[in-house]
mmCIF file of C-alpha atoms in Angstrom:
data_model
loop_
_atom_site.group_PDB
_atom_site.id
_atom_site.type_symbol
_atom_site.label_atom_id
_atom_site.label_comp_id
_atom_site.label_asym_id
_atom_site.label_seq_id
_atom_site.Cartn_x
_atom_site.Cartn_y
_atom_site.Cartn_z
ATOM 1 C CA MET A 1 -4.308 18.197 0.154
ATOM 2 C CA PRO A 2 -6.458 19.700 2.948
ATOM 3 C CA ASN A 3 -8.606 22.566 1.787
ATOM 4 C CA ARG A 4 -9.082 24.876 4.593
ATOM 5 C CA HIS A 5 -10.430 27.950 2.698
ATOM 6 C CA VAL A 6 -13.255 28.440 0.225
ATOM 7 C CA LYS A 7 -14.567 31.654 -1.284
ATOM 8 C CA HIS A 8 -18.205 32.905 -1.146
ATOM 9 C CA GLU A 9 -19.458 35.326 -3.829
ATOM 10 C CA ARG A 10 -20.813 37.666 -1.147
ATOM 11 C CA HIS A 11 -18.968 37.061 1.930
ATOM 12 C CA GLY A 12 -15.412 36.505 0.694
ATOM 13 C CA ARG A 13 -12.891 33.993 2.059
ATOM 14 C CA LEU A 14 -14.352 31.407 4.514
ATOM 15 C CA ASP A 15 -12.324 29.415 6.997
ATOM 16 C CA LEU A 16 -13.760 25.877 7.276
ATOM 17 C CA LYS A 17 -11.952 25.129 10.492
ATOM 18 C CA LYS A 18 -13.894 27.855 12.363
ATOM 19 C CA ALA A 19 -17.457 27.306 13.640
ATOM 20 C CA ASP A 20 -18.400 30.727 12.364
ATOM 21 C CA LEU A 21 -16.354 30.450 9.148
ATOM 22 C CA GLY A 22 -14.322 33.424 10.388
ATOM 23 C CA ILE A 23 -16.891 36.001 9.534
ATOM 24 C CA PRO A 24 -19.756 37.746 11.415
ATOM 25 C CA GLY A 25 -22.917 35.626 11.114
ATOM 26 C CA GLY A 26 -20.947 32.758 9.716
ATOM 27 C CA ALA A 27 -22.720 29.999 11.728
ATOM 28 C CA GLU A 28 -25.976 30.858 10.124
ATOM 29 C CA LEU A 29 -24.331 31.006 6.676
ATOM 30 C CA LEU A 30 -22.750 27.548 7.324
ATOM 31 C CA GLU A 31 -26.076 25.916 8.129
ATOM 32 C CA ARG A 32 -27.536 27.477 5.043
ATOM 33 C CA LEU A 33 -24.774 26.089 2.879
ATOM 34 C CA LEU A 34 -24.966 22.633 4.314
ATOM 35 C CA ALA A 35 -28.770 22.545 3.873
ATOM 36 C CA ASP A 36 -28.698 23.951 0.386
ATOM 37 C CA ARG A 37 -28.792 20.536 -1.419
ATOM 38 C CA ARG A 38 -31.274 21.027 -4.260
ATOM 39 C CA LEU A 39 -29.678 23.970 -6.055
ATOM 40 C CA PRO A 40 -27.048 23.197 -8.677
ATOM 41 C CA VAL A 41 -23.568 23.456 -7.193
ATOM 42 C CA SER A 42 -22.572 26.055 -9.707
ATOM 43 C CA THR A 43 -25.307 28.481 -8.369
ATOM 44 C CA ARG A 44 -24.408 28.127 -4.650
ATOM 45 C CA GLY A 45 -21.732 30.845 -4.901
ATOM 46 C CA VAL A 46 -18.867 28.804 -3.241
ATOM 47 C CA THR A 47 -15.587 28.359 -5.127
ATOM 48 C CA CYS A 48 -12.170 26.903 -4.217
ATOM 49 C CA ALA A 49 -9.808 29.394 -2.564
ATOM 50 C CA GLU A 50 -6.784 27.077 -2.563
ATOM 51 C CA ILE A 51 -4.811 25.479 -5.310
ATOM 52 C CA CYS A 52 -7.520 26.135 -7.996
ATOM 53 C CA GLU A 53 -7.547 29.880 -7.291
ATOM 54 C CA THR A 54 -3.740 29.859 -7.150
ATOM 55 C CA LEU A 55 -3.527 28.387 -10.692
ATOM 56 C CA GLY A 56 -6.219 30.732 -12.050
ATOM 57 C CA PHE A 57 -9.170 28.301 -12.019
ATOM 58 C CA GLU A 58 -12.582 29.289 -10.667
ATOM 59 C CA GLU A 59 -14.006 25.900 -9.518
ATOM 60 C CA PRO A 60 -17.430 25.592 -7.734
ATOM 61 C CA MET A 61 -17.548 23.607 -4.511
ATOM 62 C CA TYR A 62 -20.277 22.484 -2.033
ATOM 63 C CA LEU A 63 -20.097 21.742 1.694
ATOM 64 C CA TYR A 64 -21.076 18.795 3.767
ATOM 65 C CA ARG A 65 -20.214 17.122 7.081
ATOM 66 C CA ARG A 66 -17.949 14.117 7.473
ATOM 67 C CA LEU A 67 -17.211 12.638 10.978
ATOM 68 C CA GLY A 68 -18.231 16.005 12.425
ATOM 69 C CA ARG A 69 -15.946 18.033 10.165
ATOM 70 C CA VAL A 70 -16.976 20.458 7.468
ATOM 71 C CA VAL A 71 -15.695 19.213 4.199
ATOM 72 C CA ALA A 72 -15.451 21.124 0.945
ATOM 73 C CA SER A 73 -15.966 19.030 -2.246
ATOM 74 C CA HIS A 74 -15.389 19.587 -5.892
ATOM 75 C CA THR A 75 -17.826 18.470 -8.583
ATOM 76 C CA ARG A 76 -15.159 17.540 -11.129
ATOM 77 C CA SER A 77 -12.325 15.061 -10.708
ATOM 78 C CA THR A 78 -10.071 17.293 -12.819
ATOM 79 C CA ALA A 79 -10.257 19.852 -10.022
ATOM 80 C CA GLU A 80 -9.456 17.289 -7.298
ATOM 81 C CA ASP A 81 -6.435 16.350 -9.397
ATOM 82 C CA ARG A 82 -4.861 19.687 -9.037
ATOM 83 C CA HIS A 83 -5.006 19.250 -5.329
ATOM 84 C CA TYR A 84 -3.719 15.749 -5.458
ATOM 85 C CA GLY A 85 -0.579 16.780 -7.401
ATOM 86 C CA ALA A 86 0.049 19.963 -5.440
ATOM 87 C CA GLY A 87 0.183 18.043 -2.174
ATOM 88 C CA GLU A 88 3.114 15.857 -3.270
ATOM 89 C CA SER A 89 6.616 16.662 -1.721
ATOM 90 C CA ASP A 90 9.671 16.344 -3.809
ATOM 91 C CA GLN A 91 10.671 13.146 -1.938
ATOM 92 C CA HIS A 92 7.380 11.552 -2.747
ATOM 93 C CA LYS A 93 7.871 12.397 -6.525
ATOM 94 C CA ALA A 94 11.407 10.988 -6.358
ATOM 95 C CA TYR A 95 10.256 7.762 -4.857
ATOM 96 C CA LYS A 96 7.708 7.363 -7.575
ATOM 97 C CA ALA A 97 10.238 8.055 -10.352
ATOM 98 C CA ARG A 98 12.693 5.567 -8.732
ATOM 99 C CA ALA A 99 10.088 2.876 -8.550
ATOM 100 C CA VAL A 100 9.312 3.415 -12.299
ATOM 101 C CA ARG A 101 12.993 3.290 -13.184
ATOM 102 C CA ALA A 102 13.659 0.126 -11.123
ATOM 103 C CA ALA A 103 10.639 -1.652 -12.759
ATOM 104 C CA GLU A 104 11.649 -0.710 -16.296
ATOM 105 C CA GLU A 105 15.250 -1.745 -15.753
ATOM 106 C CA GLY A 106 13.803 -5.118 -14.735
ATOM 107 C CA GLY A 107 11.919 -5.444 -18.034
ATOM 108 C CA HIS A 108 8.483 -4.432 -16.737
ATOM 109 C CA SER A 109 5.959 -1.724 -17.747
ATOM 110 C CA ALA A 110 5.326 0.993 -15.206
ATOM 111 C CA VAL A 111 3.172 4.129 -15.195
ATOM 112 C CA GLN A 112 2.623 6.851 -12.618
ATOM 113 C CA GLU A 113 -0.872 7.961 -11.345
ATOM 114 C CA ARG A 114 -2.736 5.508 -13.477
ATOM 115 C CA PRO A 115 -6.456 5.486 -12.281
ATOM 116 C CA SER A 116 -9.070 2.936 -12.888
ATOM 117 C CA ARG A 117 -11.886 3.781 -15.163
ATOM 118 C CA ASP A 118 -14.181 4.759 -12.368
ATOM 119 C CA ARG A 119 -11.284 6.598 -10.685
ATOM 120 C CA LYS A 120 -11.681 4.623 -7.562
ATOM 121 C CA ILE A 121 -8.157 3.172 -7.822
ATOM 122 C CA ARG A 122 -5.146 5.285 -8.434
ATOM 123 C CA SER A 123 -1.727 3.836 -7.672
ATOM 124 C CA ASP A 124 1.225 6.052 -7.318
ATOM 125 C CA VAL A 125 3.031 3.641 -9.603
ATOM 126 C CA LEU A 126 1.271 0.774 -11.318
ATOM 127 C CA ILE A 127 3.549 -1.992 -12.700
ATOM 128 C CA ARG A 128 2.746 -4.807 -15.011
ATOM 129 C CA GLY A 129 4.989 -7.677 -13.995
ATOM 130 C CA ALA A 130 5.543 -11.213 -14.996
ATOM 131 C CA ASP A 131 2.623 -13.306 -16.106
ATOM 132 C CA GLY A 132 0.257 -10.409 -15.946
ATOM 133 C CA LEU A 133 0.916 -9.637 -12.219
ATOM 134 C CA LEU A 134 -0.254 -6.106 -11.243
ATOM 135 C CA LEU A 135 1.974 -4.520 -8.674
ATOM 136 C CA GLY A 136 1.041 -1.133 -7.172
ATOM 137 C CA PHE A 137 3.725 0.970 -5.431
ATOM 138 C CA GLU A 138 2.344 3.409 -2.941
ATOM 139 C CA SER A 139 4.645 5.896 -1.118
ATOM 140 C CA GLN A 140 3.041 7.462 1.985
ATOM 141 C CA LEU A 141 5.275 10.008 3.721
ATOM 142 C CA SER A 142 2.817 12.231 5.409
ATOM 143 C CA LYS A 143 0.320 11.784 8.274
ATOM 144 C CA VAL A 144 -2.813 9.936 7.109
ATOM 145 C CA ASN A 145 -5.887 8.270 8.679
ATOM 146 C CA PRO A 146 -5.162 4.447 8.764
ATOM 147 C CA ARG A 147 -8.799 3.826 7.857
ATOM 148 C CA ASP A 148 -8.200 5.547 4.486
ATOM 149 C CA ILE A 149 -5.014 3.323 3.835
ATOM 150 C CA ALA A 150 -7.089 0.221 4.618
ATOM 151 C CA ALA A 151 -9.872 1.267 2.342
ATOM 152 C CA ARG A 152 -7.552 2.020 -0.478
ATOM 153 C CA ASP A 153 -5.653 -1.223 -0.047
ATOM 154 C CA ALA A 154 -8.909 -3.278 -0.024
ATOM 155 C CA ALA A 155 -10.130 -1.571 -3.121
ATOM 156 C CA ALA A 156 -6.824 -2.283 -4.921
ATOM 157 C CA GLN A 157 -7.085 -5.934 -3.931
ATOM 158 C CA ARG A 158 -10.561 -6.202 -5.250
ATOM 159 C CA ALA A 159 -9.240 -4.811 -8.577
ATOM 160 C CA GLY A 160 -6.465 -7.440 -8.650
ATOM 161 C CA VAL A 161 -3.701 -5.121 -7.670
ATOM 162 C CA GLU A 162 -1.196 -6.144 -4.973
ATOM 163 C CA ASP A 163 -0.100 -2.918 -3.190
ATOM 164 C CA ALA A 164 3.406 -2.369 -1.837
ATOM 165 C CA TRP A 165 3.172 0.440 0.783
ATOM 166 C CA GLN A 166 6.467 2.382 1.509
ATOM 167 C CA THR A 167 6.887 4.958 4.273
ATOM 168 C CA ASP A 168 9.759 6.701 6.050
ATOM 169 C CA SER A 169 7.681 7.277 9.145
ATOM 170 C CA ARG A 170 8.234 5.092 12.205
ATOM 171 C CA ALA A 171 4.893 6.175 13.689
ATOM 172 C CA LEU A 172 2.981 5.220 10.510
ATOM 173 C CA ALA A 173 4.794 1.981 10.249
ATOM 174 C CA LYS A 174 3.470 0.875 13.620
ATOM 175 C CA GLU A 175 -0.127 0.989 12.202
ATOM 176 C CA SER A 176 -0.879 -2.545 11.211
ATOM 177 C CA VAL A 177 -3.448 -1.905 8.523
ATOM 178 C CA VAL A 178 -0.912 -2.833 5.764
ATOM 179 C CA PRO A 179 2.574 -4.469 5.768
ATOM 180 C CA TRP A 180 4.615 -1.264 5.691
ATOM 181 C CA LEU A 181 7.879 -1.263 3.773
ATOM 182 C CA ARG A 182 9.869 1.193 5.948
ATOM 183 C CA THR A 183 12.909 3.091 4.678
ATOM 184 C CA ASP A 184 15.148 5.529 6.524
ATOM 185 C CA ARG A 185 14.416 9.205 6.089
ATOM 186 C CA GLN A 186 16.621 10.299 3.261
ATOM 187 C CA PRO A 187 17.443 13.635 1.536
ATOM 188 C CA LEU A 188 16.182 14.108 -1.906
ATOM 189 C CA GLU A 189 19.589 13.832 -3.496
ATOM 190 C CA LEU A 190 20.141 10.279 -2.085
ATOM 191 C CA ILE A 191 16.573 9.142 -3.112
ATOM 192 C CA MET A 192 17.406 10.333 -6.697
ATOM 193 C CA LYS A 193 20.916 8.867 -6.804
ATOM 194 C CA ARG A 194 20.955 5.819 -9.010
ATOM 195 C CA ASP A 195 23.471 3.744 -7.072
ATOM 196 C CA SER A 196 22.226 4.494 -3.508
ATOM 197 C CA PRO A 197 21.128 1.103 -1.852
ATOM 198 C CA LEU A 198 18.146 2.654 -0.024
ATOM 199 C CA PRO A 199 17.235 -0.534 1.908
ATOM 200 C CA PHE A 200 13.848 -1.458 3.324
ATOM 201 C CA ARG A 201 14.343 -1.700 7.082
ATOM 202 C CA GLY A 202 11.003 -3.201 7.868
ATOM 203 C CA GLY A 203 8.128 -5.132 6.136
ATOM 204 C CA ILE A 204 10.192 -7.944 4.691
ATOM 205 C CA ARG A 205 10.658 -11.209 6.603
ATOM 206 C CA ARG A 206 12.179 -14.623 5.915
ATOM 207 C CA ILE A 207 10.090 -17.641 6.924
ATOM 208 C CA ASP A 208 11.975 -20.562 8.534
ATOM 209 C CA LEU A 209 10.450 -24.101 9.205
ATOM 210 C CA ILE A 210 11.402 -26.026 12.268
ATOM 211 C CA ARG A 211 10.527 -29.779 12.553
ATOM 212 C CA CYS A 212 8.742 -30.609 15.756
ATOM 213 C CA ASP A 213 10.686 -33.740 16.815
ATOM 214 C CA GLU A 214 13.054 -34.747 19.640
ATOM 215 C CA ARG A 215 15.691 -32.181 18.297
ATOM 216 C CA HIS A 216 13.271 -29.271 18.765
ATOM 217 C CA PRO A 217 13.742 -27.787 22.172
ATOM 218 C CA GLY A 218 10.632 -27.321 24.385
ATOM 219 C CA PRO A 219 7.110 -28.763 23.849
ATOM 220 C CA CYS A 220 5.049 -28.408 20.690
ATOM 221 C CA PRO A 221 3.934 -24.765 20.336
ATOM 222 C CA LYS A 222 0.491 -25.898 19.267
ATOM 223 C CA ARG A 223 -0.196 -28.799 21.647
ATOM 224 C CA ARG A 224 1.783 -27.237 24.513
ATOM 225 C CA THR A 225 3.059 -30.634 25.283
ATOM 226 C CA GLY A 226 5.108 -33.455 23.512
ATOM 227 C CA LYS A 227 6.130 -33.383 19.861
ATOM 228 C CA CYS A 228 3.721 -33.448 16.861
ATOM 229 C CA GLY A 229 6.175 -34.331 14.168
ATOM 230 C CA GLY A 230 5.020 -31.523 11.914
ATOM 231 C CA TRP A 231 6.701 -28.226 10.856
ATOM 232 C CA HIS A 232 6.260 -24.948 12.651
ATOM 233 C CA PRO A 233 7.132 -21.627 11.103
ATOM 234 C CA SER A 234 9.188 -18.826 12.626
ATOM 235 C CA THR A 235 10.139 -15.527 10.888
ATOM 236 C CA ARG A 236 13.173 -13.191 11.080
ATOM 237 C CA PRO A 237 13.516 -9.659 9.601
ATOM 238 C CA ALA A 238 15.321 -9.276 6.372
ATOM 239 C CA GLU A 239 16.465 -6.166 4.464
ATOM 240 C CA ARG A 240 16.233 -5.735 0.782
ATOM 241 C CA PRO A 241 17.458 -2.800 -1.470
ATOM 242 C CA PHE A 242 14.658 -0.710 -2.886
ATOM 243 C CA ASP A 243 15.394 -1.288 -6.550
ATOM 244 C CA ASP A 244 15.981 -5.015 -6.130
ATOM 245 C CA PHE A 245 12.685 -5.427 -4.225
ATOM 246 C CA ILE A 246 10.677 -3.643 -6.771
ATOM 247 C CA ARG A 247 12.062 -5.873 -9.658
ATOM 248 C CA ASP A 248 11.763 -8.976 -7.588
ATOM 249 C CA ALA A 249 8.157 -8.255 -6.493
ATOM 250 C CA ALA A 250 7.184 -7.462 -10.098
ATOM 251 C CA SER A 251 8.794 -10.800 -11.156
ATOM 252 C CA GLY A 252 6.770 -12.672 -8.519
ATOM 253 C CA LEU A 253 9.868 -13.614 -6.501
ATOM 254 C CA TYR A 254 8.518 -11.721 -3.511
ATOM 255 C CA VAL A 255 4.944 -11.910 -2.334
ATOM 256 C CA ARG A 256 2.655 -10.446 0.183
ATOM 257 C CA ALA A 257 1.997 -13.167 2.752
ATOM 258 C CA LYS A 258 -0.117 -13.883 5.760
ATOM 259 C CA VAL A 259 1.797 -15.876 8.293
ATOM 260 C CA LYS A 260 0.919 -17.276 11.628
ATOM 261 C CA VAL A 261 3.542 -17.946 14.228
ATOM 262 C CA LYS A 262 2.162 -19.600 17.389
ATOM 263 C CA ARG A 263 -0.834 -17.472 18.137
ATOM 264 C CA LEU A 264 0.304 -14.297 16.337
ATOM 265 C CA ALA A 265 -0.855 -13.778 12.718
ATOM 266 C CA PHE A 266 0.527 -10.934 10.598
ATOM 267 C CA GLU A 267 1.207 -9.701 7.164
ATOM 268 C CA CYS A 268 4.686 -9.158 5.528
ATOM 269 C CA TRP A 269 6.475 -9.427 2.273
ATOM 270 C CA THR A 270 8.583 -12.605 1.952
ATOM 271 C CA PRO A 271 10.408 -14.542 -0.843
ATOM 272 C CA THR A 272 7.967 -16.776 -2.811
ATOM 273 C CA ALA A 273 10.050 -19.841 -2.117
ATOM 274 C CA ASP A 274 9.679 -19.196 1.718
ATOM 275 C CA TYR A 275 5.935 -18.714 1.457
ATOM 276 C CA ASP A 276 5.577 -21.805 -0.772
ATOM 277 C CA ALA A 277 7.304 -23.914 1.736
ATOM 278 C CA TYR A 278 5.138 -22.448 4.519
ATOM 279 C CA LEU A 279 1.988 -23.171 2.577
ATOM 280 C CA ASP A 280 3.071 -26.798 1.953
ATOM 281 C CA ALA A 281 3.832 -27.234 5.662
ATOM 282 C CA THR A 282 0.509 -25.817 6.752
ATOM 283 C CA ALA A 283 -1.666 -27.227 4.032
ATOM 284 C CA ARG A 284 -4.318 -28.625 6.409
ATOM 285 C CA GLU A 285 -4.686 -25.420 8.375
ATOM 286 C CA ALA A 286 -7.166 -22.591 7.687
ATOM 287 C CA PRO A 287 -5.667 -19.338 6.458
ATOM 288 C CA PRO A 288 -4.804 -17.057 9.394
ATOM 289 C CA GLU A 289 -6.952 -14.113 10.226
ATOM 290 C CA VAL A 290 -4.810 -11.047 10.657
ATOM 291 C CA SER A 291 -5.929 -8.696 13.300
ATOM 292 C CA SER A 292 -5.370 -5.029 12.698
ATOM 293 C CA GLN A 293 -6.534 -1.543 13.636
ATOM 294 C CA ARG A 294 -8.472 -0.972 10.382
ATOM 295 C CA HIS A 295 -11.864 -1.314 12.088
ATOM 296 C CA ALA A 296 -11.038 1.113 14.872
ATOM 297 C CA ARG A 297 -13.025 4.323 14.897
ATOM 298 C CA ARG A 298 -10.789 7.286 14.436
ATOM 299 C CA VAL A 299 -11.761 10.978 14.120
ATOM 300 C CA MET A 300 -10.497 12.973 11.112
ATOM 301 C CA GLY A 301 -7.109 14.383 11.553
ATOM 302 C CA ASP A 302 -5.371 17.260 9.869
ATOM 303 C CA GLY A 303 -3.882 15.126 7.366
ATOM 304 C CA ASP A 304 -7.294 13.927 6.020
ATOM 305 C CA PRO A 305 -8.333 15.478 2.730
ATOM 306 C CA THR A 306 -11.161 18.095 2.947
ATOM 307 C CA CYS A 307 -11.035 18.688 -0.771
ATOM 308 C CA ARG A 308 -12.646 15.566 -2.374
ATOM 309 C CA VAL A 309 -15.073 14.418 -5.003
ATOM 310 C CA ARG A 310 -18.062 12.526 -3.974
ATOM 311 C CA ARG A 311 -18.933 9.540 -6.237
ATOM 312 C CA PRO A 312 -21.920 7.256 -6.490
ATOM 313 C CA GLY A 313 -21.592 3.577 -5.448
ATOM 314 C CA PHE A 314 -19.294 1.398 -7.607
ATOM 315 C CA ASP A 315 -19.015 -2.176 -8.547
ATOM 316 C CA ASP A 316 -16.507 -4.331 -6.861
ATOM 317 C CA ALA A 317 -15.165 -5.527 -10.133
ATOM 318 C CA VAL A 318 -13.049 -2.464 -10.925
ATOM 319 C CA PRO A 319 -11.667 -2.457 -14.579
ATOM 320 C CA LEU A 320 -8.123 -1.045 -14.726
ATOM 321 C CA ALA A 321 -6.817 1.208 -17.376
ATOM 322 C CA HIS A 322 -4.711 -0.395 -20.015
ATOM 323 C CA ILE A 323 -0.967 -0.734 -19.399
ATOM 324 C CA PRO A 324 0.997 -1.349 -22.536
ATOM 325 C CA PRO A 325 3.456 -4.369 -22.413
ATOM 326 C CA PRO A 326 7.070 -3.767 -21.874
ATOM 327 C CA TRP A 327 9.487 -2.968 -24.753
ATOM 328 C CA SER A 328 12.315 -4.824 -23.213
ATOM 329 C CA ALA A 329 12.836 -8.459 -22.803
ATOM 330 C CA PRO A 330 10.160 -10.328 -20.900
ATOM 331 C CA ALA A 331 10.477 -10.639 -17.130
ATOM 332 C CA PRO A 332 11.466 -13.949 -15.694
ATOM 333 C CA ARG A 333 8.698 -16.439 -15.311
ATOM 334 C CA VAL A 334 7.352 -16.821 -11.790
ATOM 335 C CA ARG A 335 8.288 -20.044 -10.197
ATOM 336 C CA SER A 336 5.185 -21.856 -8.935
ATOM 337 C CA SER A 337 5.044 -23.874 -5.651
ATOM 338 C CA SER A 338 5.183 -27.167 -7.697
ATOM 339 C CA LEU A 339 8.914 -26.448 -8.281
ATOM 340 C CA TYR A 340 9.560 -26.640 -4.663
ATOM 341 C CA ARG A 341 7.275 -29.364 -3.400
ATOM 342 C CA GLY A 342 9.480 -32.440 -3.154
ATOM 343 C CA GLN A 343 12.231 -30.938 -5.431
ATOM 344 C CA CYS A 344 15.447 -29.353 -4.421
ATOM 345 C CA GLY A 345 15.441 -25.632 -5.001
ATOM 346 C CA ALA A 346 19.125 -25.077 -4.299
ATOM 347 C CA GLY A 347 21.138 -22.912 -6.726
ATOM 348 C CA VAL A 348 20.396 -20.066 -9.098
ATOM 349 C CA THR A 349 18.805 -22.743 -11.423
ATOM 350 C CA PRO A 350 16.951 -25.096 -9.054
ATOM 351 C CA CYS A 351 18.564 -28.488 -8.637
ATOM 352 C CA GLY A 352 15.188 -30.345 -9.039
ATOM 353 C CA ALA A 353 16.368 -33.563 -7.369
ATOM 354 C CA PRO A 354 14.053 -35.449 -4.952
ATOM 355 C CA ALA A 355 14.262 -33.565 -1.666
ATOM 356 C CA ARG A 356 12.864 -33.343 1.885
ATOM 357 C CA LEU A 357 11.758 -30.052 3.538
ATOM 358 C CA TYR A 358 14.389 -28.412 5.848
ATOM 359 C CA ALA A 359 14.124 -24.967 7.514
ATOM 360 C CA CYS A 360 15.895 -23.434 4.550
ATOM 361 C CA GLY A 361 13.524 -25.061 2.031
ATOM 362 C CA TRP A 362 13.457 -28.304 0.012
ATOM 363 C CA ARG A 363 16.929 -29.729 -0.264
ATOM 364 C CA CYS A 364 18.371 -32.990 -1.673
ATOM 365 C CA ASP A 365 20.999 -35.031 0.118
ATOM 366 C CA THR A 366 23.714 -33.175 -1.732
ATOM 367 C CA HIS A 367 22.541 -29.679 -0.843
ATOM 368 C CA LYS A 368 21.026 -30.418 2.591
ATOM 369 C CA PRO A 369 22.198 -28.301 5.556
ATOM 370 C CA GLY A 370 25.690 -29.552 6.728
ATOM 371 C CA ALA A 371 26.360 -31.587 3.649
ATOM 372 C CA THR A 372 30.004 -31.585 2.417
ATOM 373 C CA THR A 373 30.686 -31.430 -1.281
#
């Protein structure tokens, strides 16, 4: 939560958004506070005048500049936690509670606000799914700097957590730093209602494979002429209810995939069967490089936190806190790509007969497209 005000023991309330801190002689005082780096923070006379003061805590702070903006920082992570929790809307809390409920109903363990041991990773909801899969659910409803989202997502991936990012903001969904799972803006009552479908409108796509032969209209999209005889992917948007997606992603039935269609590479969530078929068809190609805005230079906005804890450097191998196993029945086993390569995947229980690859996946003669039974 943005921390606009701090309190000085002699000068009272200071406004960090003003160059003079909102008091006479504030410019000189600001430079003194920024340069006062050798004294213990507790003796500098600056305390939090936001959430901590409201809750009755007197928490020391210190000031520094970040991207040209004056930032107030706590020295204890417990003080920052007060701001973190106070900045959540009721809708944000409802989405987290619904994700936990959906995961547990699918036989998975889920906890809210579980940080890693060095507190670098903290997922809104952390789900332990099938075969030890760690799925993080992140709900982002307010304005935020895309660079911060990219940094959090990269840190989670280094820790072995696959983050699913949800938002109800169309403007935020246009930022390509992560594959945003977009929902419609819903009232709190509908988010909390158990049987409301609450579908994801964006971020999920199906992958279709088209054989580049005489039946394919137009030239080969890679060679720009003739036919190559290979398989070329195309994608189409697909909707999925909130609860079903959480359970399926935790079970490994949906994965976060990097797909390249013609010259465009992007990230999305897709059924595991679709992605396995895509990987089989493009086995000789290098993984696509997804271009995004995560490297763009952006100034700090009003949605960026000015109350934060500065931490020393950390190791890339981030140990996660323990998540107990589920009490319910184990989640369904994730089907590997070997079940689909050359074997028919039709039916709730895969057929398994010798098959060839169609746009809808591996199918035998009995289940191939257009076959009559």
